[in-house]
Amino acid sequence: MKRTSWFNLYKMLIRTSIRSRMQYKFNFIMASVLAALIQISEFLMVALVLHKFGAIKGWSLHEIGYLFAIMTLSKTLYRTFGNEVHHLEKYLVNGELDQLLTRPMPVLLALLPQNFRIMAGEVLQGGFILCWSLAGMMHSGQIGWIAIPFSLLIILTGAVILFSIGLATATLGFWTTRIEELQTITEDAARTAAQYPLTLYPKWMSGILLTVIPVGFVNYIPSLYLLRGEGGAWVLVAVAAVAVLSLAASLRFWQFGMTKYQSTGS
């Protein structure tokens, strides 16, 4: 019963956050359009290079588009429901986390719906590139229709992995307080690097992106099986296992970090 009441309160907080954002509909529309244009322009620059040279390390334009789209949609799903994890620093610095501690629900569950985001621009941009990439590879016979439901599963597991990385990074703030620079490395830089095949990078770097910061399991590893038939179906099982283990580890780390929290006293 308690978990049900927590869930109902969580839904109520999300609805409240959405209503507050939709008070400024023009700003929401403009922000969505600009976000889509920025994301699509980044991919277009890569597409122009690939159009001239044909492929990068054996990866075609459609395959790289698939990697790009999966990463974009996984990030969008993570930031839609867990955006405030990425902004935990302001709660620690300004003492806003103290307010969440007074609510009759777990702190993380109270944190997540704060400033709930509707990332329509990113969904449109990522969805368009994903559909274009899948259609191109289906037309050439590289993949079949089974790739569509598998891609949705990969986006879900990818969002869980990105959330786990973000939560673990944010938890370090209980000791360091300032975490923005660290997030630039563990989230932004790592995610940007993983938008492209990991074979482009030195072995030490690709190793980090598969172990220390496992963003390679968001799109690259599952795409090896789904697009190229490498490794067998166990690859998707391994990706799901990485997502579950990453989430469990990050939640345990968060619970431990909460025991080290010290209020600002303001």
Short mmCIF file of C-alpha atoms in Angstrom, two decimals:
data_model
loop_
_atom_site.label_atom_id
_atom_site.label_comp_id
_atom_site.label_asym_id
_atom_site.label_seq_id
_atom_site.Cartn_x
_atom_site.Cartn_y
_atom_site.Cartn_z
CA MET A 1 0.00 0.00 0.00
CA LYS A 2 2.85 2.36 0.83
CA ARG A 3 4.48 1.76 -2.57
CA THR A 4 1.14 2.44 -4.26
CA SER A 5 0.80 5.77 -2.46
CA TRP A 6 4.39 6.67 -3.41
CA PHE A 7 3.61 5.91 -7.04
CA ASN A 8 0.43 7.99 -6.97
CA LEU A 9 2.33 10.88 -5.41
CA TYR A 10 5.04 10.50 -8.06
CA LYS A 11 2.43 10.73 -10.85
CA MET A 12 0.90 13.79 -9.22
CA LEU A 13 4.28 15.53 -9.08
CA ILE A 14 4.86 14.78 -12.76
CA ARG A 15 1.47 16.21 -13.74
CA THR A 16 2.17 19.33 -11.69
CA SER A 17 5.57 19.78 -13.35
CA ILE A 18 4.08 19.34 -16.83
CA ARG A 19 1.31 21.87 -16.16
CA SER A 20 3.85 24.44 -14.97
CA ARG A 21 5.95 24.01 -18.12
CA MET A 22 2.93 24.20 -20.44
CA GLN A 23 2.05 27.64 -19.08
CA TYR A 24 4.53 28.94 -21.64
CA LYS A 25 3.55 27.02 -24.77
CA PHE A 26 5.47 29.24 -27.20
CA ASN A 27 8.70 28.74 -25.27
CA PHE A 28 8.08 24.99 -25.25
CA ILE A 29 7.52 24.88 -29.03
CA MET A 30 10.56 27.04 -29.80
CA ALA A 31 12.78 25.03 -27.47
CA SER A 32 11.63 21.79 -29.11
CA VAL A 33 12.29 23.10 -32.62
CA LEU A 34 15.73 24.44 -31.72
CA ALA A 35 16.68 21.20 -29.98
CA ALA A 36 15.71 19.19 -33.06
CA LEU A 37 17.65 21.52 -35.39
CA ILE A 38 20.79 21.39 -33.24
CA GLN A 39 20.73 17.59 -33.06
CA ILE A 40 19.99 17.09 -36.76
CA SER A 41 22.74 19.53 -37.81
CA GLU A 42 25.28 17.51 -35.80
CA PHE A 43 24.35 14.34 -37.65
CA LEU A 44 24.26 16.11 -41.03
CA MET A 45 27.92 17.10 -40.65
CA VAL A 46 28.82 13.43 -40.16
CA ALA A 47 26.56 12.45 -43.06
CA LEU A 48 28.38 14.86 -45.41
CA VAL A 49 31.71 13.25 -44.54
CA LEU A 50 30.34 9.74 -45.03
CA HIS A 51 28.69 10.74 -48.30
CA LYS A 52 32.13 11.65 -49.64
CA PHE A 53 34.13 8.71 -48.27
CA GLY A 54 31.39 6.06 -48.23
CA ALA A 55 32.07 4.51 -44.82
CA ILE A 56 34.15 4.87 -41.65
CA LYS A 57 35.99 1.75 -40.49
CA GLY A 58 33.50 -0.33 -42.47
CA TRP A 59 30.44 1.33 -40.90
CA SER A 60 27.96 2.71 -43.41
CA LEU A 61 25.96 5.92 -43.08
CA HIS A 62 22.81 4.01 -42.14
CA GLU A 63 24.66 2.06 -39.44
CA ILE A 64 26.18 5.18 -37.91
CA GLY A 65 22.79 6.86 -38.13
CA TYR A 66 21.39 3.93 -36.16
CA LEU A 67 24.06 4.32 -33.44
CA PHE A 68 23.38 8.06 -33.32
CA ALA A 69 19.60 7.63 -33.09
CA ILE A 70 19.70 4.93 -30.41
CA MET A 71 21.99 7.06 -28.25
CA THR A 72 19.81 10.15 -28.76
CA LEU A 73 16.56 8.37 -27.90
CA SER A 74 18.08 6.57 -24.90
CA LYS A 75 19.39 9.88 -23.58
CA THR A 76 16.00 11.50 -24.23
CA LEU A 77 14.17 8.79 -22.28
CA TYR A 78 16.64 9.11 -19.40
CA ARG A 79 16.46 12.90 -19.29
CA THR A 80 12.67 12.91 -19.56
CA PHE A 81 12.19 10.92 -16.38
CA GLY A 82 15.49 11.52 -14.57
CA ASN A 83 16.68 14.95 -15.63
CA GLU A 84 17.08 16.28 -12.09
CA VAL A 85 19.65 13.60 -11.33
CA HIS A 86 21.88 15.48 -13.77
CA HIS A 87 21.22 18.69 -11.84
CA LEU A 88 21.72 17.35 -8.31
CA GLU A 89 24.53 19.86 -7.70
CA LYS A 90 22.10 22.75 -7.28
CA TYR A 91 20.15 20.78 -4.65
CA LEU A 92 23.36 20.15 -2.72
CA VAL A 93 24.74 23.68 -2.99
CA ASN A 94 21.49 25.54 -2.28
CA GLY A 95 20.18 23.14 0.35
CA GLU A 96 17.10 22.27 -1.73
CA LEU A 97 17.63 18.58 -0.99
CA ASP A 98 16.53 19.28 2.59
CA GLN A 99 13.04 20.06 1.29
CA LEU A 100 12.83 16.68 -0.41
CA LEU A 101 13.88 14.93 2.79
CA THR A 102 10.67 16.15 4.45
CA ARG A 103 8.40 14.50 1.89
CA PRO A 104 6.71 11.17 2.76
CA MET A 105 8.50 9.23 0.01
CA PRO A 106 12.05 8.13 -0.91
CA VAL A 107 14.29 11.11 -1.75
CA LEU A 108 15.17 9.81 -5.22
CA LEU A 109 11.50 9.28 -6.08
CA ALA A 110 10.78 12.84 -4.93
CA LEU A 111 13.73 14.20 -6.93
CA LEU A 112 12.94 12.62 -10.29
CA PRO A 113 9.67 14.44 -11.15
CA GLN A 114 11.08 17.87 -10.29
CA ASN A 115 11.10 19.98 -13.51
CA PHE A 116 9.81 17.03 -15.57
CA ARG A 117 10.90 17.56 -19.19
CA ILE A 118 8.96 16.91 -22.39
CA MET A 119 11.74 16.57 -24.99
CA ALA A 120 9.64 16.62 -28.15
CA GLY A 121 12.44 17.96 -30.34
CA GLU A 122 14.86 15.20 -29.43
CA VAL A 123 12.17 12.55 -29.90
CA LEU A 124 11.32 13.83 -33.38
CA GLN A 125 14.95 14.12 -34.43
CA GLY A 126 16.03 10.76 -33.00
CA GLY A 127 12.89 9.03 -34.25
CA PHE A 128 13.38 10.38 -37.79
CA ILE A 129 17.00 9.25 -38.02
CA LEU A 130 16.14 5.84 -36.52
CA CYS A 131 13.31 5.28 -39.02
CA TRP A 132 15.50 6.45 -41.92
CA SER A 133 18.36 4.17 -40.87
CA LEU A 134 16.17 1.12 -40.34
CA ALA A 135 14.35 1.69 -43.64
CA GLY A 136 17.64 1.96 -45.53
CA MET A 137 19.07 -1.23 -44.04
CA MET A 138 15.80 -3.12 -44.53
CA HIS A 139 15.68 -2.03 -48.16
CA SER A 140 19.19 -3.40 -48.72
CA GLY A 141 18.29 -6.66 -46.96
CA GLN A 142 20.80 -6.13 -44.16
CA ILE A 143 18.16 -6.49 -41.44
CA GLY A 144 14.57 -7.68 -41.12
CA TRP A 145 11.44 -6.38 -39.39
CA ILE A 146 12.50 -8.02 -36.12
CA ALA A 147 14.99 -5.15 -35.77
CA ILE A 148 12.14 -2.75 -34.89
CA PRO A 149 11.00 -4.33 -31.58
CA PHE A 150 14.62 -5.12 -30.71
CA SER A 151 15.52 -1.47 -31.26
CA LEU A 152 12.81 -0.38 -28.84
CA LEU A 153 14.22 -2.80 -26.27
CA ILE A 154 17.72 -1.44 -26.85
CA ILE A 155 16.50 2.13 -26.32
CA LEU A 156 14.95 1.08 -22.99
CA THR A 157 18.06 -0.72 -21.75
CA GLY A 158 20.19 2.17 -23.00
CA ALA A 159 18.14 4.66 -21.00
CA VAL A 160 18.60 2.52 -17.87
CA ILE A 161 22.37 2.39 -18.38
CA LEU A 162 22.61 6.15 -18.96
CA PHE A 163 20.45 6.80 -15.89
CA SER A 164 22.69 4.51 -13.83
CA ILE A 165 25.82 6.35 -14.98
CA GLY A 166 24.16 9.69 -14.22
CA LEU A 167 22.98 8.55 -10.79
CA ALA A 168 26.39 7.18 -9.82
CA THR A 169 28.07 10.41 -10.92
CA ALA A 170 25.52 12.53 -9.06
CA THR A 171 26.00 10.45 -5.90
CA LEU A 172 29.66 11.47 -5.79
CA GLY A 173 28.32 14.95 -5.04
CA PHE A 174 27.59 13.85 -1.47
CA TRP A 175 31.36 13.92 -0.97
CA THR A 176 32.52 16.54 -3.51
CA THR A 177 29.41 18.80 -3.73
CA ARG A 178 30.55 20.13 -7.13
CA ILE A 179 30.03 17.53 -9.85
CA GLU A 180 29.38 19.50 -13.04
CA GLU A 181 32.90 19.00 -14.45
CA LEU A 182 32.78 15.28 -13.67
CA GLN A 183 29.40 14.98 -15.40
CA THR A 184 30.94 16.52 -18.50
CA ILE A 185 33.27 13.51 -18.66
CA THR A 186 31.06 10.64 -17.50
CA GLU A 187 27.86 11.74 -19.26
CA ASP A 188 28.36 14.32 -22.00
CA ALA A 189 31.78 13.40 -23.42
CA ALA A 190 31.32 9.64 -23.01
CA ARG A 191 27.87 9.72 -24.61
CA THR A 192 29.09 11.84 -27.53
CA ALA A 193 31.99 9.45 -28.14
CA ALA A 194 29.64 6.44 -28.12
CA GLN A 195 27.48 7.95 -30.86
CA TYR A 196 30.06 6.52 -33.26
CA PRO A 197 31.65 3.04 -33.60
CA LEU A 198 34.07 2.33 -30.77
CA THR A 199 36.53 0.89 -33.30
CA LEU A 200 37.39 4.50 -34.17
CA TYR A 201 39.15 4.93 -30.83
CA PRO A 202 42.30 3.48 -29.25
CA LYS A 203 41.79 0.24 -27.36
CA TRP A 204 42.31 1.87 -23.96
CA MET A 205 39.57 4.40 -24.69
CA SER A 206 37.08 1.87 -26.06
CA GLY A 207 37.85 -0.27 -23.00
CA ILE A 208 36.87 2.59 -20.70
CA LEU A 209 33.65 3.13 -22.65
CA LEU A 210 32.77 -0.54 -22.14
CA THR A 211 33.79 -1.04 -18.51
CA VAL A 212 34.38 2.07 -16.39
CA ILE A 213 31.69 4.14 -18.16
CA PRO A 214 29.68 1.46 -20.01
CA VAL A 215 28.07 3.68 -22.65
CA GLY A 216 29.20 1.22 -25.32
CA PHE A 217 26.44 -1.12 -24.14
CA VAL A 218 23.83 1.51 -24.95
CA ASN A 219 24.15 1.21 -28.73
CA TYR A 220 27.46 -0.20 -30.04
CA ILE A 221 27.43 -3.70 -28.51
CA PRO A 222 23.77 -4.49 -29.33
CA SER A 223 24.21 -3.10 -32.85
CA LEU A 224 27.01 -5.61 -33.53
CA TYR A 225 24.43 -8.38 -33.29
CA LEU A 226 21.36 -6.60 -34.60
CA LEU A 227 23.01 -5.01 -37.66
CA ARG A 228 25.89 -7.38 -38.34
CA GLY A 229 24.90 -10.68 -36.76
CA GLU A 230 28.03 -10.81 -34.60
CA GLY A 231 28.07 -12.64 -31.28
CA GLY A 232 24.64 -14.25 -31.34
CA ALA A 233 21.38 -13.42 -29.54
CA TRP A 234 23.13 -13.72 -26.15
CA VAL A 235 24.49 -10.21 -26.82
CA LEU A 236 21.05 -8.70 -26.17
CA VAL A 237 20.74 -10.76 -22.99
CA ALA A 238 24.14 -9.49 -21.88
CA VAL A 239 23.09 -5.88 -22.59
CA ALA A 240 19.94 -6.32 -20.51
CA ALA A 241 22.03 -7.85 -17.71
CA VAL A 242 24.43 -4.90 -17.80
CA ALA A 243 21.46 -2.52 -17.54
CA VAL A 244 20.00 -4.36 -14.52
CA LEU A 245 23.35 -4.67 -12.74
CA SER A 246 24.23 -1.03 -13.43
CA LEU A 247 20.90 0.13 -12.05
CA ALA A 248 21.18 -2.05 -8.94
CA ALA A 249 24.75 -0.89 -8.27
CA SER A 250 23.93 2.79 -8.76
CA LEU A 251 20.89 2.58 -6.46
CA ARG A 252 22.97 0.92 -3.73
CA PHE A 253 25.64 3.58 -4.17
CA TRP A 254 22.96 6.29 -3.93
CA GLN A 255 21.61 4.82 -0.70
CA PHE A 256 25.13 4.77 0.75
CA GLY A 257 25.75 8.34 -0.44
CA MET A 258 22.59 9.54 1.27
CA THR A 259 24.04 8.44 4.61
CA LYS A 260 26.94 10.85 4.01
CA TYR A 261 24.75 13.86 3.14
CA GLN A 262 25.32 16.94 5.24
CA SER A 263 22.87 19.83 5.05
CA THR A 264 24.12 23.29 4.12
CA GLY A 265 22.42 24.60 7.27
CA SER A 266 20.86 27.48 5.32
#
